[in-house]
Amino acid sequence: MSISLKNISKSYNKVSALQNITFNVEKGELFGLIGPDGAGKTTLFRILTTLLIANKGTASVAGFDVFKDYKQIRNNVGYMPGKFSLYQDLTVEENLNFFATIFGTTIEENYDLIKDIYVQIEPFKNRRAGKLSGGMKQKLALCCALIHKPKVLFLDEPTTGVDPVSRKEFWEMLKRLQKKGITILVSTPYMDEAALCDRIALIQDGEILEIDTPKEIVKHYPKAIYNVSANNMYKLIKCLKNYEFMYSVYPFGEFVHYTDKRDLFKPNDLIEFLKQNELQNIEISETQPTIEDTFMELAK
Amino acid sequence: MKEETVIKVENLTKQFGDFTAVNAISFEVKKGEIFGFLGANGAGKTTAMKMLIGISNPTSGEAEVASFNVYKNPNSIKKNIGYMSQKFALYDDLTVKENITFFGGIYGLTRKQINEKRQLLVEELGLQEIVNNLVSSLPLGWKQKIAFSVALLHNPKIVFLDEPTGGVDPITRRQFWEMIYKTANQGTTIFVTTHYMDEAEYCDRVSIMVNGKIEALDTPKNLKEKYKAKSMNDVFLKLARG
């Protein structure tokens, strides 16, 4: 087991940030913590990286206890916080050298681990970190978190605010790191990234809603979901919300995801209802639930 | 209803030294339209937006926003638009009520108007319990919903939203978009940037910026057909790196 948590709870004054969090991450696993801002993801990261002490419960990382063996943990993990935390007034190369030196190693010694990522920022190695673009900062931060060849990598919202193309590239890098045997715990508010993890924990308001593989999680969705579309999205949402048999209504891209209270739902009834409300070009078809549907159902 | 043009941009360009951040972009946005302004990080979206809201002078080209010229009347533009971004929206160390009063005052509303607006807002958003709480104590989703309403206090013709839903939970994100629909339906133009591609699908039209230029501009449906893509995410992946 690479990461293990048992009944971890943490509160700040009266505000509870985490409640009885229990889960394990296997060696070499890519494990995702999926939840919105304020769910408690960062608190969990800070406890596992020994920067914060839990009020209750036990946790271990790479076989070391987060409380007793905090020094060993710090030597064995890489941590990329959500907020850019490198030295803005050092250059790319100076930052990397600094982190290598602190961990008693050199860039050359572990270069193979960061090579794929570092070559992309190497042309800017003499630029100060503060002057880099968002995507390049992210790559430098990942290099710095990897330079001492950690057993476990903690990435707190590495892709928040990053465009879809850079996000895709970032996940491809993570997959390559995983193949080198590094255990990765990554958090994200983007539900589409959840599908790229081996297993995920859905987290909201300091509690875990569910833990499983992305495929299994969507199987647990309790209802049939329908894609509904019409000529006016705003009016469609309003009408659906007023339909007496409505169970849930959520806009999903070009469609609205609709679920019905009844076991036997007749799409034609709904089409009639929408027509009476002066909607046109109405289309209804059954669709597959996504992780986001599941999350919203559990978080309701 | 959607005939009146409220944003008109022609060959708008911004250079920083020898770097062209925005390269001769042209487009029009109609009244009541939800216009998605997409692009990769560093494509020039923020620079373009800064010119449109009257806080950055273009190097060349023309732009009219709410029928005011960006060179001659940037201050009139500011009075006639609303703006909110993920990074700055409300003052954390003021209460919800204080923020509403402050922004109402900045936009030149009378005390009476501010009071009326505040009551309306409290009712619509269900803020009764939290109106005297510091903004810093609120969840992000709440902050963003209130910030959007505050950006609309002075009934602007256009509201500019810079990544308004980043990091917000999926349910609140949808509530936020329902507010956007409602606002657009009442005739206010929405100019919005986002990295969530499902949100791009909610827009009436979408432009995609690549290296300072607008590479594509159409309805989500037409863009998907043109680029033979299943979703806006695919369209974006095909275009955004040139």
mmCIF file of C-alpha atoms in Angstrom, chain A residues 36-37 160-169 189-192 204 232-234 237 241 249-255 292 295-296 299-300, chain B residues 39-41 86 139-140 163 166-171 173-174 177-178 181-182 185 195-199 201-202 224 230 233 236-237 240-241:
data_model
loop_
_atom_site.group_PDB
_atom_site.id
_atom_site.type_symbol
_atom_site.label_atom_id
_atom_site.label_comp_id
_atom_site.label_asym_id
_atom_site.label_seq_id
_atom_site.Cartn_x
_atom_site.Cartn_y
_atom_site.Cartn_z
ATOM 1 C CA PRO A 36 -15.255 21.152 -6.183
ATOM 2 C CA ASP A 37 -13.545 24.063 -4.483
ATOM 3 C CA THR A 160 -7.320 24.203 -12.778
ATOM 4 C CA GLY A 161 -7.584 27.184 -15.104
ATOM 5 C CA VAL A 162 -5.616 25.353 -17.780
ATOM 6 C CA ASP A 163 -7.027 25.097 -21.299
ATOM 7 C CA PRO A 164 -8.242 21.724 -22.672
ATOM 8 C CA VAL A 165 -5.216 21.161 -24.906
ATOM 9 C CA SER A 166 -2.681 21.710 -22.116
ATOM 10 C CA ARG A 167 -4.818 19.589 -19.800
ATOM 11 C CA LYS A 168 -4.704 16.708 -22.251
ATOM 12 C CA GLU A 169 -0.911 16.977 -22.544
ATOM 13 C CA PRO A 189 -12.540 19.836 -10.267
ATOM 14 C CA TYR A 190 -12.868 18.644 -13.900
ATOM 15 C CA MET A 191 -15.102 15.594 -13.988
ATOM 16 C CA ASP A 192 -13.903 14.583 -17.464
ATOM 17 C CA GLN A 204 -17.718 17.065 -1.229
ATOM 18 C CA ASN A 232 -34.926 27.443 -26.733
ATOM 19 C CA MET A 233 -32.587 26.159 -24.026
ATOM 20 C CA TYR A 234 -33.622 28.604 -21.304
ATOM 21 C CA ILE A 237 -34.945 24.138 -18.622
ATOM 22 C CA LYS A 241 -38.332 22.005 -13.921
ATOM 23 C CA VAL A 249 -32.815 18.544 -14.771
ATOM 24 C CA TYR A 250 -29.263 19.581 -15.600
ATOM 25 C CA PRO A 251 -27.951 21.315 -18.710
ATOM 26 C CA PHE A 252 -25.230 19.162 -20.318
ATOM 27 C CA GLY A 253 -23.621 20.822 -23.313
ATOM 28 C CA GLU A 254 -26.104 20.982 -26.167
ATOM 29 C CA PHE A 255 -28.632 18.824 -24.279
ATOM 30 C CA GLU A 292 -20.626 14.331 -13.456
ATOM 31 C CA PHE A 295 -21.477 13.291 -8.687
ATOM 32 C CA MET A 296 -24.491 15.592 -8.832
ATOM 33 C CA ALA A 299 -24.122 15.558 -3.857
ATOM 34 C CA LYS A 300 -27.783 16.492 -4.027
ATOM 35 C CA GLY B 39 -8.777 29.987 -26.668
ATOM 36 C CA ALA B 40 -5.777 28.254 -25.120
ATOM 37 C CA ASN B 41 -3.874 29.950 -22.288
ATOM 38 C CA GLN B 86 -12.574 34.341 -11.378
ATOM 39 C CA PRO B 139 -18.137 29.027 -0.653
ATOM 40 C CA LEU B 140 -16.749 29.914 -4.089
ATOM 41 C CA GLU B 163 -13.739 32.250 -16.491
ATOM 42 C CA GLY B 166 -13.449 27.855 -12.671
ATOM 43 C CA GLY B 167 -13.336 25.339 -9.816
ATOM 44 C CA VAL B 168 -17.043 25.725 -9.001
ATOM 45 C CA ASP B 169 -18.985 22.515 -8.204
ATOM 46 C CA PRO B 170 -21.065 21.002 -11.027
ATOM 47 C CA ILE B 171 -24.462 21.841 -9.558
ATOM 48 C CA ARG B 173 -21.940 25.741 -12.218
ATOM 49 C CA ARG B 174 -25.280 24.877 -13.795
ATOM 50 C CA TRP B 177 -25.512 29.162 -16.321
ATOM 51 C CA GLU B 178 -29.223 29.330 -15.658
ATOM 52 C CA TYR B 181 -29.607 32.297 -19.710
ATOM 53 C CA LYS B 182 -32.096 34.342 -17.756
ATOM 54 C CA ASN B 185 -33.194 36.312 -22.243
ATOM 55 C CA HIS B 195 -12.173 26.309 -20.120
ATOM 56 C CA TYR B 196 -15.177 24.024 -19.644
ATOM 57 C CA MET B 197 -16.099 22.872 -23.132
ATOM 58 C CA ASP B 198 -19.600 21.772 -22.126
ATOM 59 C CA GLU B 199 -20.179 25.440 -21.310
ATOM 60 C CA GLU B 201 -22.033 24.355 -26.037
ATOM 61 C CA TYR B 202 -24.359 26.633 -24.043
ATOM 62 C CA LYS B 224 -18.969 20.701 -34.878
ATOM 63 C CA LYS B 230 -18.559 15.132 -31.788
ATOM 64 C CA ASN B 233 -13.979 19.712 -26.836
ATOM 65 C CA PHE B 236 -11.082 22.904 -29.525
ATOM 66 C CA LEU B 237 -8.449 20.165 -29.551
ATOM 67 C CA ALA B 240 -6.248 25.380 -30.497
ATOM 68 C CA ARG B 241 -2.681 24.407 -31.344
#
